[in-house]
Tab-separated table of C-alpha atoms in Angstrom:
chain	number	residue	atom	x	y	z
A	1	MET	CA	56.490	66.922	70.075
A	2	ALA	CA	55.698	69.068	67.057
A	3	TRP	CA	58.625	67.677	65.077
A	4	GLN	CA	57.451	64.124	65.782
A	5	LYS	CA	54.009	65.042	64.453
A	6	ASN	CA	55.543	66.538	61.301
A	7	MET	CA	57.656	63.424	60.825
A	8	LYS	CA	54.542	61.208	60.943
A	9	VAL	CA	52.828	63.384	58.311
A	10	ARG	CA	55.879	63.146	56.018
A	11	ILE	CA	56.039	59.366	56.425
A	12	SER	CA	52.320	59.081	55.579
A	13	LEU	CA	52.702	61.248	52.465
A	14	THR	CA	55.710	59.227	51.354
A	15	ALA	CA	53.794	56.000	51.803
A	16	ILE	CA	50.859	57.331	49.784
A	17	ALA	CA	53.196	58.462	46.976
A	18	LEU	CA	54.857	55.051	46.866
A	19	CYS	CA	51.470	53.320	46.617
A	20	CYS	CA	50.396	55.578	43.753
A	21	LEU	CA	53.682	54.913	41.958
A	22	LEU	CA	53.295	51.145	42.299
A	23	LEU	CA	49.700	51.254	41.094
A	24	SER	CA	50.728	53.382	38.131
A	25	CYS	CA	53.547	51.034	37.130
A	26	GLY	CA	51.304	48.009	37.472
A	27	GLY	CA	48.700	49.555	35.137
A	28	GLN	CA	51.308	50.411	32.517
A	29	THR	CA	52.719	46.898	32.602
A	30	LYS	CA	49.284	45.352	32.080
A	31	SER	CA	48.491	47.734	29.208
A	32	ALA	CA	51.802	47.021	27.465
A	33	SER	CA	51.159	43.285	27.755
A	34	VAL	CA	47.753	43.588	26.050
A	35	ILE	CA	49.146	45.587	23.113
A	36	THR	CA	51.948	43.093	22.625
A	37	GLU	CA	49.524	40.172	22.448
A	38	GLU	CA	47.225	41.923	19.992
A	39	ARG	CA	50.094	42.820	17.656
A	40	ALA	CA	51.938	39.549	17.867
A	41	ILE	CA	53.025	38.102	14.473
A	42	PRO	CA	52.451	34.339	14.205
A	43	VAL	CA	55.554	32.326	13.395
A	44	SER	CA	55.282	29.380	10.993
A	45	ALA	CA	56.694	26.029	11.935
A	46	ALA	CA	60.147	25.247	10.572
A	47	GLY	CA	60.009	24.466	6.832
A	48	LYS	CA	56.389	25.523	6.387
A	49	ASP	CA	57.228	28.830	4.693
A	50	ALA	CA	59.256	27.027	2.053
A	51	ALA	CA	56.355	24.683	1.386
A	52	ASN	CA	53.960	27.605	0.969
A	53	LEU	CA	56.255	29.188	-1.615
A	54	LYS	CA	55.868	26.086	-3.798
A	55	LEU	CA	52.086	26.453	-4.009
A	56	PRO	CA	50.794	27.510	-7.481
A	57	THR	CA	50.158	31.224	-7.861
A	58	GLN	CA	47.419	32.842	-9.944
A	59	ARG	CA	49.042	34.403	-12.994
A	60	TRP	CA	45.947	36.112	-14.378
A	61	HIS	CA	43.919	39.090	-13.254
A	62	CYS	CA	40.149	39.393	-13.075
A	63	SER	CA	38.587	41.116	-16.057
A	64	ASP	CA	35.132	42.154	-17.239
A	65	GLU	CA	36.140	41.157	-20.805
A	66	VAL	CA	36.250	37.682	-22.372
A	67	VAL	CA	37.665	35.972	-25.441
A	68	CYS	CA	35.091	33.423	-26.621
A	69	ILE	CA	36.376	30.213	-28.222
A	70	PHE	CA	33.813	28.198	-30.171
A	71	PHE	CA	34.831	24.523	-30.511
A	72	GLY	CA	33.041	23.092	-33.549
A	73	TYR	CA	33.494	20.235	-36.010
A	74	GLY	CA	36.896	18.584	-35.878
A	75	TYR	CA	37.817	20.445	-32.679
A	76	ASN	CA	35.134	19.427	-30.199
A	77	GLU	CA	36.653	16.219	-28.856
A	78	ALA	CA	36.636	16.294	-25.051
A	79	ALA	CA	40.392	15.662	-24.760
A	80	PHE	CA	41.298	18.506	-27.118
A	81	VAL	CA	38.867	20.962	-25.537
A	82	ALA	CA	40.179	20.116	-22.057
A	83	SER	CA	43.821	20.466	-23.120
A	84	MET	CA	43.258	23.743	-24.974
A	85	THR	CA	41.182	25.383	-22.254
A	86	GLU	CA	43.502	24.211	-19.477
A	87	THR	CA	46.497	25.770	-21.214
A	88	LEU	CA	44.709	29.069	-21.843
A	89	SER	CA	43.023	29.290	-18.443
A	90	ALA	CA	46.364	28.833	-16.657
A	91	LYS	CA	47.487	32.090	-18.258
A	92	TYR	CA	44.225	34.012	-18.605
A	93	GLY	CA	41.686	32.323	-16.302
A	94	PHE	CA	38.192	31.009	-17.035
A	95	ALA	CA	35.404	33.539	-17.518
A	96	SER	CA	33.406	31.639	-14.875
A	97	ASP	CA	36.140	32.553	-12.362
A	98	GLY	CA	36.471	36.160	-13.502
A	99	GLY	CA	39.117	35.388	-16.139
A	100	LEU	CA	39.239	35.929	-19.907
A	101	ILE	CA	38.571	32.541	-21.540
A	102	LEU	CA	34.975	31.622	-22.407
A	103	PRO	CA	34.838	28.177	-24.083
A	104	ILE	CA	31.681	27.012	-25.907
A	105	VAL	CA	31.423	23.508	-27.382
A	106	PHE	CA	29.200	22.476	-30.293
A	107	PRO	CA	26.965	20.495	-30.266
A	108	ASP	CA	27.087	19.661	-26.529
A	109	ASP	CA	26.424	23.171	-25.186
A	110	PHE	CA	23.777	23.841	-27.844
A	111	ARG	CA	21.528	20.827	-27.377
A	112	ARG	CA	17.796	21.507	-27.213
A	113	GLY	CA	16.314	18.042	-27.060
A	114	SER	CA	17.597	16.286	-30.176
A	115	ARG	CA	18.651	19.494	-31.958
A	116	SER	CA	21.710	21.724	-31.763
A	117	VAL	CA	21.544	25.070	-33.544
A	118	ALA	CA	24.798	27.016	-33.922
A	119	ALA	CA	22.859	30.224	-34.604
A	120	GLU	CA	22.059	30.327	-30.871
A	121	LEU	CA	25.623	31.444	-30.158
A	122	PRO	CA	24.517	34.836	-28.706
A	123	LEU	CA	22.646	33.013	-25.917
A	124	PHE	CA	25.913	31.629	-24.567
A	125	VAL	CA	27.812	34.895	-24.798
A	126	GLY	CA	25.015	36.656	-22.939
A	127	GLY	CA	25.818	40.177	-21.833
A	128	LYS	CA	29.558	39.567	-21.531
A	129	LYS	CA	31.934	42.153	-22.954
A	130	LEU	CA	33.782	40.430	-25.792
A	131	ARG	CA	37.435	41.135	-26.522
A	132	GLY	CA	37.540	38.585	-29.325
A	133	LEU	CA	35.770	35.599	-30.911
A	134	ILE	CA	37.548	32.512	-32.290
A	135	LEU	CA	35.512	29.996	-34.291
A	136	LEU	CA	36.967	26.517	-34.853
A	137	GLY	CA	35.216	24.256	-37.350
A	138	ALA	CA	32.056	26.365	-37.320
A	139	PRO	CA	29.025	24.280	-38.375
A	140	GLU	CA	26.166	25.363	-40.602
A	141	ASN	CA	24.355	28.575	-39.605
A	142	THR	CA	27.054	29.762	-37.210
A	143	HIS	CA	27.325	32.993	-39.202
A	144	PHE	CA	23.696	33.800	-38.340
A	145	GLY	CA	24.595	33.731	-34.652
A	146	VAL	CA	27.667	35.895	-35.284
A	147	ALA	CA	25.497	38.339	-37.259
A	148	HIS	CA	23.136	38.640	-34.289
A	149	LEU	CA	26.117	39.495	-32.100
A	150	GLN	CA	27.182	42.008	-34.711
A	151	ASP	CA	23.774	43.692	-34.541
A	152	ARG	CA	24.406	44.415	-30.854
A	153	HIS	CA	27.281	46.628	-31.987
A	154	ASP	CA	25.396	48.447	-34.736
A	155	GLY	CA	26.802	46.136	-37.388
A	156	VAL	CA	30.488	46.704	-36.599
A	157	PHE	CA	32.409	44.546	-34.136
A	158	PRO	CA	34.774	46.522	-31.857
A	159	PHE	CA	36.915	43.376	-31.518
A	160	PRO	CA	38.488	40.777	-33.877
A	161	VAL	CA	36.567	37.728	-35.118
A	162	PHE	CA	38.582	34.808	-36.532
A	163	SER	CA	37.089	31.758	-38.237
A	164	PHE	CA	39.387	28.761	-38.709
A	165	PHE	CA	38.379	25.811	-40.933
A	166	SER	CA	34.692	26.650	-41.042
A	167	GLN	CA	32.085	24.290	-42.457
A	168	ASP	CA	29.543	27.122	-42.651
A	169	ASP	CA	28.417	29.099	-45.688
A	170	VAL	CA	31.453	30.756	-47.283
A	171	SER	CA	29.954	34.158	-48.056
A	172	GLY	CA	28.228	34.295	-44.662
A	173	THR	CA	31.480	33.474	-42.890
A	174	GLU	CA	33.436	36.055	-44.893
A	175	GLY	CA	30.824	38.671	-44.103
A	176	THR	CA	30.875	38.169	-40.336
A	177	ALA	CA	34.535	37.336	-39.608
A	178	ASP	CA	37.580	39.577	-39.942
A	179	ILE	CA	39.865	36.696	-40.914
A	180	VAL	CA	38.782	33.373	-42.426
A	181	LEU	CA	41.305	30.536	-42.703
A	182	ASP	CA	40.630	27.202	-44.421
A	183	LYS	CA	42.423	24.196	-45.785
A	184	ALA	CA	41.890	23.143	-49.368
A	185	GLN	CA	38.744	21.010	-49.471
A	186	GLU	CA	39.363	17.296	-49.502
A	187	ALA	CA	37.335	14.794	-51.496
A	188	GLY	CA	36.922	11.061	-51.009
A	189	ILE	CA	37.752	8.440	-53.617
A	190	ASP	CA	34.290	8.996	-55.096
A	191	GLY	CA	35.047	12.679	-55.649
A	192	ILE	CA	32.519	13.874	-53.065
A	193	ILE	CA	33.634	16.490	-50.539
A	194	LYS	CA	33.948	14.982	-47.071
A	195	ASN	CA	31.089	15.476	-44.614
A	196	GLU	CA	31.472	18.562	-42.403
A	197	SER	CA	31.513	16.511	-39.202
A	198	GLU	CA	34.494	14.508	-40.532
A	199	GLN	CA	36.788	17.498	-40.832
A	200	THR	CA	40.492	16.729	-40.583
A	201	PHE	CA	42.166	18.067	-37.461
A	202	VAL	CA	44.913	20.602	-38.176
A	203	LYS	CA	47.736	19.927	-35.723
A	204	GLU	CA	48.869	23.565	-35.660
A	205	VAL	CA	45.515	24.786	-34.328
A	206	PRO	CA	46.611	24.971	-30.650
A	207	ASP	CA	49.373	27.392	-31.665
A	208	PHE	CA	46.972	29.359	-33.859
A	209	VAL	CA	44.505	29.723	-30.987
A	210	ARG	CA	47.112	30.787	-28.431
A	211	ARG	CA	48.562	33.400	-30.782
A	212	SER	CA	45.077	34.595	-31.704
A	213	VAL	CA	44.200	35.190	-28.047
A	214	ASP	CA	47.439	37.136	-27.549
A	215	PHE	CA	46.705	39.173	-30.673
A	216	MET	CA	43.148	39.974	-29.617
A	217	LEU	CA	44.301	41.192	-26.232
A	218	ALA	CA	46.940	43.401	-27.849
A	219	VAL	CA	44.625	45.274	-30.220
A	220	ASP	CA	41.703	47.614	-29.617
A	221	GLY	CA	38.804	48.109	-31.988
A	222	GLN	CA	37.844	46.557	-35.311
A	223	LEU	CA	40.221	45.335	-37.997
A	224	ALA	CA	39.971	47.049	-41.360
A	225	LYS	CA	39.439	44.627	-44.235
A	226	ASN	CA	42.541	45.420	-46.230
A	227	ASN	CA	45.960	43.939	-46.972
A	228	ASP	CA	46.982	44.272	-43.332
A	229	LEU	CA	44.859	41.206	-42.582
A	230	LEU	CA	47.393	38.990	-44.326
A	231	THR	CA	50.164	40.500	-42.193
A	232	TYR	CA	48.194	39.785	-39.030
A	233	LEU	CA	47.437	36.223	-40.102
A	234	LYS	CA	51.093	35.495	-40.877
A	235	LYS	CA	51.934	36.343	-37.263
A	236	ILE	CA	49.359	33.811	-36.143
A	237	VAL	CA	50.247	30.922	-38.479
A	238	GLY	CA	54.017	31.425	-38.240
A	239	ASN	CA	55.922	29.733	-41.054
A	240	ALA	CA	52.870	28.068	-42.578
A	241	LYS	CA	52.261	28.921	-46.230
A	242	LEU	CA	49.171	30.909	-47.174
A	243	ARG	CA	47.311	31.806	-50.338
A	244	ARG	CA	44.208	33.864	-50.905
A	245	TYR	CA	40.877	32.176	-51.426
A	246	VAL	CA	39.515	32.514	-54.962
A	247	ASP	CA	35.783	32.282	-55.536
A	248	PRO	CA	35.251	29.377	-57.955
A	249	GLU	CA	32.336	31.108	-59.709
A	250	SER	CA	33.540	34.702	-60.037
A	251	GLY	CA	37.287	34.072	-59.997
A	252	LEU	CA	37.700	36.972	-57.557
A	253	GLN	CA	40.150	36.868	-54.661
A	254	SER	CA	38.784	37.422	-51.187
A	255	VAL	CA	40.316	40.188	-49.090
A	256	ASN	CA	39.852	38.335	-45.779
A	257	HIS	CA	39.671	34.636	-46.728
A	258	PHE	CA	42.879	32.606	-46.902
A	259	ILE	CA	43.867	29.009	-47.579
A	260	LEU	CA	46.459	27.120	-45.557
A	261	ALA	CA	48.688	25.470	-48.132
A	262	ASP	CA	49.884	21.890	-47.697
């Protein structure tokens, strides 16, 4: 009888062990299933990956610096501004999106009632960190605005300033820009110099602007006003012919003012 009792105890222990084993296995299976679901990688529908690869990618990186482009007389038509900024923003991004290009249009962006004052340029730059400033067809008094920006840097810009085909005061422009580029002044049949707002568009300007932006991003600090300026400008204008500006009153050549020859 004793052996029968021992047999029953063994059977009971075996049954208990089997139950524990089954419960243990069931718990592990449930746990493994949860982990698998949480780590599952979604699979795109057939052909969708290829379509995603064709989407445009952002080629520029966010920056706390900007290159300001001032669109003035002769270069403020909506179509030109849109084309120029679209081309540049595709590569460098708009400042409003964290990119490098900050476009400002005169007189539209400067209107205060019926007046537009170019000297208010610093208001549009605000506290942004400038990497360069490009002035196209700068109207009267623009150099006052540039001088105010200059004062923020103790009178010396730590970045290049280029003025192309300015209609502003010559000496003021020369004093506030590193490089000044003009065309020979044109007169009408009556011998009078054409009005500033009727400035002739220079077809090479888009190339000049693109190369200027590249140049400004490649250099650090101010540009010394010496003969190197002509070397820099030649890289920007390419094969175009240049000559130095000569003051009509003194007969002196300017170190930073050049004329685009026809």
